Short mmCIF file of C-alpha atoms in Angstrom, two decimals:
data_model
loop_
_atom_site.label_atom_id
_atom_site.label_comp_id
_atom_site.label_asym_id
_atom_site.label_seq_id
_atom_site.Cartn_x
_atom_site.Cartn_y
_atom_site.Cartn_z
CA UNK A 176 0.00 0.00 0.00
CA UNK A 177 3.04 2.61 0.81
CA UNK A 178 4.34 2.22 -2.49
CA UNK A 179 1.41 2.31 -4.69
CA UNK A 180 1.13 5.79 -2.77
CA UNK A 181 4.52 6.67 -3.71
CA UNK A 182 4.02 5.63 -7.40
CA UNK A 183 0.78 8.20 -7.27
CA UNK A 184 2.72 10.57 -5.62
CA UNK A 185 5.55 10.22 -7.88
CA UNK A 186 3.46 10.38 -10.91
CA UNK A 187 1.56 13.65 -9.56
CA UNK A 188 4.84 15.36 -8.96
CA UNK A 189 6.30 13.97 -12.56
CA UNK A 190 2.91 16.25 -13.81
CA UNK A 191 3.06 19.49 -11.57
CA UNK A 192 6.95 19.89 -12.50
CA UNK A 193 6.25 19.06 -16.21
CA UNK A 194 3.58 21.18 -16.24
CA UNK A 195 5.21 23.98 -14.34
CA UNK A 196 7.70 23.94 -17.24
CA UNK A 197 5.06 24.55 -19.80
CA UNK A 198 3.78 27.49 -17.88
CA UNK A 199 7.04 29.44 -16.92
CA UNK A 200 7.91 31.61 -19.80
CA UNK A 201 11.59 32.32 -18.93
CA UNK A 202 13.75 30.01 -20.92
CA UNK A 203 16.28 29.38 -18.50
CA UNK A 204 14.23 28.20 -15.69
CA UNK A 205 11.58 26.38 -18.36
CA UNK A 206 14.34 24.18 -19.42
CA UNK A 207 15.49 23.41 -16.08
CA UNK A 208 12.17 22.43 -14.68
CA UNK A 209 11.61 20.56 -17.71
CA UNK A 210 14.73 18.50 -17.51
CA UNK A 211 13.92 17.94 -13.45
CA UNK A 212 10.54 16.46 -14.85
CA UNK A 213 12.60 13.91 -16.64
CA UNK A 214 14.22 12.52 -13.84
CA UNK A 215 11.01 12.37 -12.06
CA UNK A 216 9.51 10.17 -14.94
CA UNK A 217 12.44 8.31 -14.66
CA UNK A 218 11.49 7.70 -10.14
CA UNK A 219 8.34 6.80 -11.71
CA UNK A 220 9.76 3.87 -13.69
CA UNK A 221 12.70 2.63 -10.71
CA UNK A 222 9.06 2.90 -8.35
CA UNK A 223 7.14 0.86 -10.58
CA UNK A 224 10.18 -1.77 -11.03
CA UNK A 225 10.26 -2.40 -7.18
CA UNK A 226 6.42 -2.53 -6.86
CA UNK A 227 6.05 -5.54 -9.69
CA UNK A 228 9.33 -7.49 -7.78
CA UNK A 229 7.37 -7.00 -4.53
CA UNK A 230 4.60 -8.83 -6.10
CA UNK A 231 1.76 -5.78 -5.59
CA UNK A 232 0.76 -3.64 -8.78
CA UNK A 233 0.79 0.23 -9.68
CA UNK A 234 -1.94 2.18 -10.95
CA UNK A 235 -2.43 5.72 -12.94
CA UNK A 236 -5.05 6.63 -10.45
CA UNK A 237 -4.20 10.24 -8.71
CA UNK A 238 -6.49 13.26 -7.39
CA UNK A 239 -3.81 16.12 -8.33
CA UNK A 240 -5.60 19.38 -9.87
CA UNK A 241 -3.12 22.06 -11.62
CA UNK A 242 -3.73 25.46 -9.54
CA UNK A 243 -3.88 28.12 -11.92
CA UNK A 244 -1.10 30.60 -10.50
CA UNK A 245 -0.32 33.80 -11.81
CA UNK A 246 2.89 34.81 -10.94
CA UNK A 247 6.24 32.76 -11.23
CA UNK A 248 7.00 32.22 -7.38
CA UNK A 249 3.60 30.84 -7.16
CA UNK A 250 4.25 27.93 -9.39
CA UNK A 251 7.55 27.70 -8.24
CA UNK A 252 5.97 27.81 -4.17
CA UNK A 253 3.70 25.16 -4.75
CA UNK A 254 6.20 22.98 -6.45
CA UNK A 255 8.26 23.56 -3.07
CA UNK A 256 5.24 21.88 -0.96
CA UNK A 257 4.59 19.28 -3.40
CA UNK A 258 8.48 17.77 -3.41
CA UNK A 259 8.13 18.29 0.76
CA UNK A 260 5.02 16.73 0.89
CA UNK A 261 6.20 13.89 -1.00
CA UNK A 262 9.77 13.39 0.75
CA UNK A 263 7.86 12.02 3.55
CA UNK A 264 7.08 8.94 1.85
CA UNK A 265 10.16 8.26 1.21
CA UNK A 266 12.57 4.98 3.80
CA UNK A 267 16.35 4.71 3.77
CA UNK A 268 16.56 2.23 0.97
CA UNK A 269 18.88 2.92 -1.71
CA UNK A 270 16.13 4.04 -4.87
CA UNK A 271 14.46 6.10 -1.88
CA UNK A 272 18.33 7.82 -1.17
CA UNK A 273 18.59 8.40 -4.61
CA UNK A 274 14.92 10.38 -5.02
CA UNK A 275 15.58 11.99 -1.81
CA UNK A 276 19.26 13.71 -2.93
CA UNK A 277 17.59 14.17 -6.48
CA UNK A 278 14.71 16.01 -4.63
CA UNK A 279 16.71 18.20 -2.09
CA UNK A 280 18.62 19.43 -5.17
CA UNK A 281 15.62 20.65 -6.72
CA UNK A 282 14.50 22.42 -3.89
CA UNK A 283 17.99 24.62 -3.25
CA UNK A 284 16.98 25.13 -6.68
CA UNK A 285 13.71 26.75 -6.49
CA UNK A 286 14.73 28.48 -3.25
CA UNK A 287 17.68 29.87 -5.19
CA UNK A 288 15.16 31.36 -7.72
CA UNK A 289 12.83 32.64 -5.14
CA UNK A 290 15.60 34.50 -3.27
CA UNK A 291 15.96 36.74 -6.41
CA UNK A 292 13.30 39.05 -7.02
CA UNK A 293 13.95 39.64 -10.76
CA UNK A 294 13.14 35.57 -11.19
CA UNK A 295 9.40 36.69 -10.34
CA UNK A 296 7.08 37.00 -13.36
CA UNK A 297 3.57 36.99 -14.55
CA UNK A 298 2.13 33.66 -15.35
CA UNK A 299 -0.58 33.78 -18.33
CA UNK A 300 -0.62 29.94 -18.98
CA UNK A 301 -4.20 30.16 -17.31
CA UNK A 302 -5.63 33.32 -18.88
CA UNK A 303 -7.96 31.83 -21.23
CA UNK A 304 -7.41 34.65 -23.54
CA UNK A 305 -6.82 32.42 -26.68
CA UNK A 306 -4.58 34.16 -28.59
CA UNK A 307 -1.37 32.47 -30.18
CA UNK A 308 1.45 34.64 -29.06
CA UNK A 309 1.36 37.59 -31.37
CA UNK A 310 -0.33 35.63 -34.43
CA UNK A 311 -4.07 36.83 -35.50
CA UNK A 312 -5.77 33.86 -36.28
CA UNK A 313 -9.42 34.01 -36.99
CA UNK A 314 -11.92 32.34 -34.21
CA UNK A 315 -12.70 29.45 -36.51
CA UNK A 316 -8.96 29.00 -36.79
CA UNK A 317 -8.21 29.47 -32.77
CA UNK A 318 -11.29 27.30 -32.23
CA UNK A 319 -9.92 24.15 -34.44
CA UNK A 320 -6.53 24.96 -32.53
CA UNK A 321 -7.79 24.56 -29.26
CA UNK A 322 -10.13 21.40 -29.70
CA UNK A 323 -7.04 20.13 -31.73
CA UNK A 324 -4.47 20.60 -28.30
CA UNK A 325 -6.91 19.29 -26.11
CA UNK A 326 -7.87 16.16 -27.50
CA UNK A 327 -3.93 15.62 -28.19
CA UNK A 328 -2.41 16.97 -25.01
CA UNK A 329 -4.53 13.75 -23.60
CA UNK A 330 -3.52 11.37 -26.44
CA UNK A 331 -0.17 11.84 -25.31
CA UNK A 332 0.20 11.71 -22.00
CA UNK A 333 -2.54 8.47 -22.03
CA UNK A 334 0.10 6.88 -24.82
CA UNK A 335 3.13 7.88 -22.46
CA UNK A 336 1.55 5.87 -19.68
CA UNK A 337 0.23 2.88 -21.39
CA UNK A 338 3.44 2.04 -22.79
CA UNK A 339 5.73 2.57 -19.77
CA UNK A 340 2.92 0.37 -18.14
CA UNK A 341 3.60 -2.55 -20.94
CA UNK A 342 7.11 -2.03 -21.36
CA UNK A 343 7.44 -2.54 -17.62
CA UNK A 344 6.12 -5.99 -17.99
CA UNK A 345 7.88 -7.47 -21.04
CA UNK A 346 10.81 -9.47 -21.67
CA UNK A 347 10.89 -8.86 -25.56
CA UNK A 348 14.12 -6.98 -26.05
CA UNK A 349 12.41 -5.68 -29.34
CA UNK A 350 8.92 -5.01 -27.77
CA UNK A 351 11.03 -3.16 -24.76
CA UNK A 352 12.96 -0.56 -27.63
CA UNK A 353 10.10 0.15 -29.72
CA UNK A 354 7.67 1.26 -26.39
CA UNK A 355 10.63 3.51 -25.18
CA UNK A 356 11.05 4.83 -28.50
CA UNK A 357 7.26 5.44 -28.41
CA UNK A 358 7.35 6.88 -24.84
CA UNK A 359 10.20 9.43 -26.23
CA UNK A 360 8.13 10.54 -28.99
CA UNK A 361 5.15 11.25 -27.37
CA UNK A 362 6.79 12.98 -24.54
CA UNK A 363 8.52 15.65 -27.22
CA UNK A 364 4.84 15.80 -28.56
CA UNK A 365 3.60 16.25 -25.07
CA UNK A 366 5.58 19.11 -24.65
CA UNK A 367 5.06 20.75 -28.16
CA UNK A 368 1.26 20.54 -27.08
CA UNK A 369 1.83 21.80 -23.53
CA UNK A 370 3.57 25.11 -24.76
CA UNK A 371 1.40 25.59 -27.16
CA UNK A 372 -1.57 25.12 -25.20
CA UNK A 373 0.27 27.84 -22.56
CA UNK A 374 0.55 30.74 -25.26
CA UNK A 375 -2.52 30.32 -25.71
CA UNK A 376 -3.72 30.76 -22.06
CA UNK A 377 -5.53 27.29 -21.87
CA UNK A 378 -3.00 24.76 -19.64
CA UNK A 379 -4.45 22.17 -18.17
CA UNK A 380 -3.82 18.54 -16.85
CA UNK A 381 -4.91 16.10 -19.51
CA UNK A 382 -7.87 13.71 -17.94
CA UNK A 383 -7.44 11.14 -15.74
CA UNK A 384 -6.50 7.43 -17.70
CA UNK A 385 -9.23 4.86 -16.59
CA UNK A 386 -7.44 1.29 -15.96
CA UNK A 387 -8.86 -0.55 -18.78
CA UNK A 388 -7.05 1.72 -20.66
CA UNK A 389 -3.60 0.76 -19.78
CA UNK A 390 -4.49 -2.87 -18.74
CA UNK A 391 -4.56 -4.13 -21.40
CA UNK A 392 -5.13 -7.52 -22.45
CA UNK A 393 -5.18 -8.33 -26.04
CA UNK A 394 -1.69 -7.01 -26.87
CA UNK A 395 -2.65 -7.52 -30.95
CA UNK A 396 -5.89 -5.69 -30.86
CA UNK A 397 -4.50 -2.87 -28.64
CA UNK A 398 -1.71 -2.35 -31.54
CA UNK A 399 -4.03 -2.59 -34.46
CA UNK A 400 -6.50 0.05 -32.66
CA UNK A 401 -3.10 1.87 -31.75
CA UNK A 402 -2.03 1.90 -35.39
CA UNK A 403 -5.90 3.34 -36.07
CA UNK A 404 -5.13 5.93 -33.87
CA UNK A 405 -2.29 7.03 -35.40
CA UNK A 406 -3.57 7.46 -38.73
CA UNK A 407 -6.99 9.51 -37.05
CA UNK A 408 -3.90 11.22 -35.13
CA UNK A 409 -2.38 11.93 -38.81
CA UNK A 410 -5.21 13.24 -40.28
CA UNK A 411 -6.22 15.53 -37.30
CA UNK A 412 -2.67 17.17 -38.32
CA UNK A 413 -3.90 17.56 -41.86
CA UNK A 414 -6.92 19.06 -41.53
CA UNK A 415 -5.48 21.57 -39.21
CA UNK A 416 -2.34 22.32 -41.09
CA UNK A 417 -5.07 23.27 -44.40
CA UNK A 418 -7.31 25.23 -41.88
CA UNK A 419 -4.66 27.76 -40.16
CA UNK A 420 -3.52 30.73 -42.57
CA UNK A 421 -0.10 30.60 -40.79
CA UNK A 422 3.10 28.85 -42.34
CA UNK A 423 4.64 28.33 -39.07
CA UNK A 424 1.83 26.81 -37.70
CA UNK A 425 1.52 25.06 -41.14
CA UNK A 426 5.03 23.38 -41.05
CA UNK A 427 4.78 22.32 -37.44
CA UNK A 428 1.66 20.40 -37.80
CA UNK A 429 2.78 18.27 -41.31
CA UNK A 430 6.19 17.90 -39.02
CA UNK A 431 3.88 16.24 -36.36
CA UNK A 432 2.09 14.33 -39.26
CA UNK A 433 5.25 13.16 -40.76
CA UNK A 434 6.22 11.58 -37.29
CA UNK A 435 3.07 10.09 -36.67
CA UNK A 436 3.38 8.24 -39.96
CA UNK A 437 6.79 6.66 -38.37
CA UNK A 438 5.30 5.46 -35.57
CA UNK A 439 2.98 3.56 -37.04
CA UNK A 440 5.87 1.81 -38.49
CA UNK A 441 7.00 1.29 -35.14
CA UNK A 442 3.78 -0.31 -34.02
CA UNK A 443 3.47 -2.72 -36.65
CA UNK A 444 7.09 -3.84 -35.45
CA UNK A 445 4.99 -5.07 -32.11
CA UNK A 446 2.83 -7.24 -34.30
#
């Protein structure tokens, strides 16, 4: 029972430092958090390991809600409680070590930043104004973009978890490659969406994954629908890139369609 809390703890925090990442604007302290997030996912993983060799099981259940803050310390303050709150779970084994010295680093981190005035900063990640930075795209346009980040914002983070939660339980060397190369992919999406989505004024957790989604028991049907995905994924990409009147916009969303047309390669490698 402790560690399934510490796997939804772990996987909480993974989320509020990702997502504090996306809503930072300064690029300095964006990339940090970012990379810290990383390392978290990677807790998540070394957490999950030791829960399958105990014999108990992990789930993608948590009741975490983003708070909308508006300033930088204020993202950066609750991150502080979060990473305190959760270095009570933690024994004296050797992953738990390992979390705790990653942990304490982050913290002199953020109280480094908060020490320094200048590092403070409006937040408009949560401003719902629904603009694209200084782009003037026309409602219809800022309406299809919005739906569009939603809907894949969740895609991604559901695909992220589904196939750490497989690759954790095979022994196939080639089935093991292809879901981190999948996990990879879909995080770099994950955070294309999340900025974007933070321009824009409209950050926000993706849903919660229900466990039939990543319990999954017909391995050949889940590709096949996976692979079906892909191509409605592909197509979303399409419509929007002949929709928005901007080429920047344009060329990012056929570069997204392009790489969802190679993982579908890398799914049919699973069959």
């Amino acid at each position: 029972m402790q560690m399934s809390k510490l796997y939804q703890a772990k996987h909480e925090l993974w989320l509020s430092i990702l997502f504090a990442s996306f809503a930072i604007n300064d690029k300095q302290i964006k990339r940090d958090l970012y990379n810290f997030s990383t390392i978290e996912f990677r807790h998540m993983k070394w957490v999950g390991g030791d829960v399958l060799k105990s014999g108990d099981d992990y789930n993608y259940d948590r009741t975490k809600t983003l708070k909308k803050s508006e300033t930088v310390f204020e993202v950066l303050n609750h991150l502080l409680v979060e990473l305190k709150e959760t270095a009570l779970l933690y024994s004296d084994n050797v992953l738990d070590t390992r979390m705790k010295t990653d942990e304490n680093y982050i913290i002199s981190y953020i109280t480094a930043l908060l020490e320094e005035k200048k590092n403070d900063a409006e937040v408009t990640a949560f401003n719902m104004k629904r603009t694209y930075a200084d782009k003037e795209l026309p409602k219809e346009q800022i309406d299809a973009l919005t739906m569009f980040l939603f809907e894949e914002s969740y895609k991604e983070y559901e695909l992220i978890l589904v196939y750490a939660y497989m690759q954790a339980r095979t022994e196939n060397i080639t089935h093991f490659n292809v879901f981190q190369d999948l996990i990879d992919e879909s995080h770099f999406h994950l955070q294309s969406f999340g900025e974007m989505m933070a321009k824009m004024g409209i950050l926000a957790l993706p849903r919660e994954l229900h466990e039939l989604t990543y319990k999954v028991k017909d391995i050949q049907k889940f590709v096949v629908d996976g692979i079906a995905e892909e191509e409605a994924a592909k197509e979303m990409c399409r419509s929007l890139s002949g929709a928005i009147e901007d080429d920047g916009l344009k060329r990012f969303f056929d570069f997204v369609n392009y790489q969802e047309s190679y993982h579908i390669e890398l799914m049919k490698r699973l069959l």
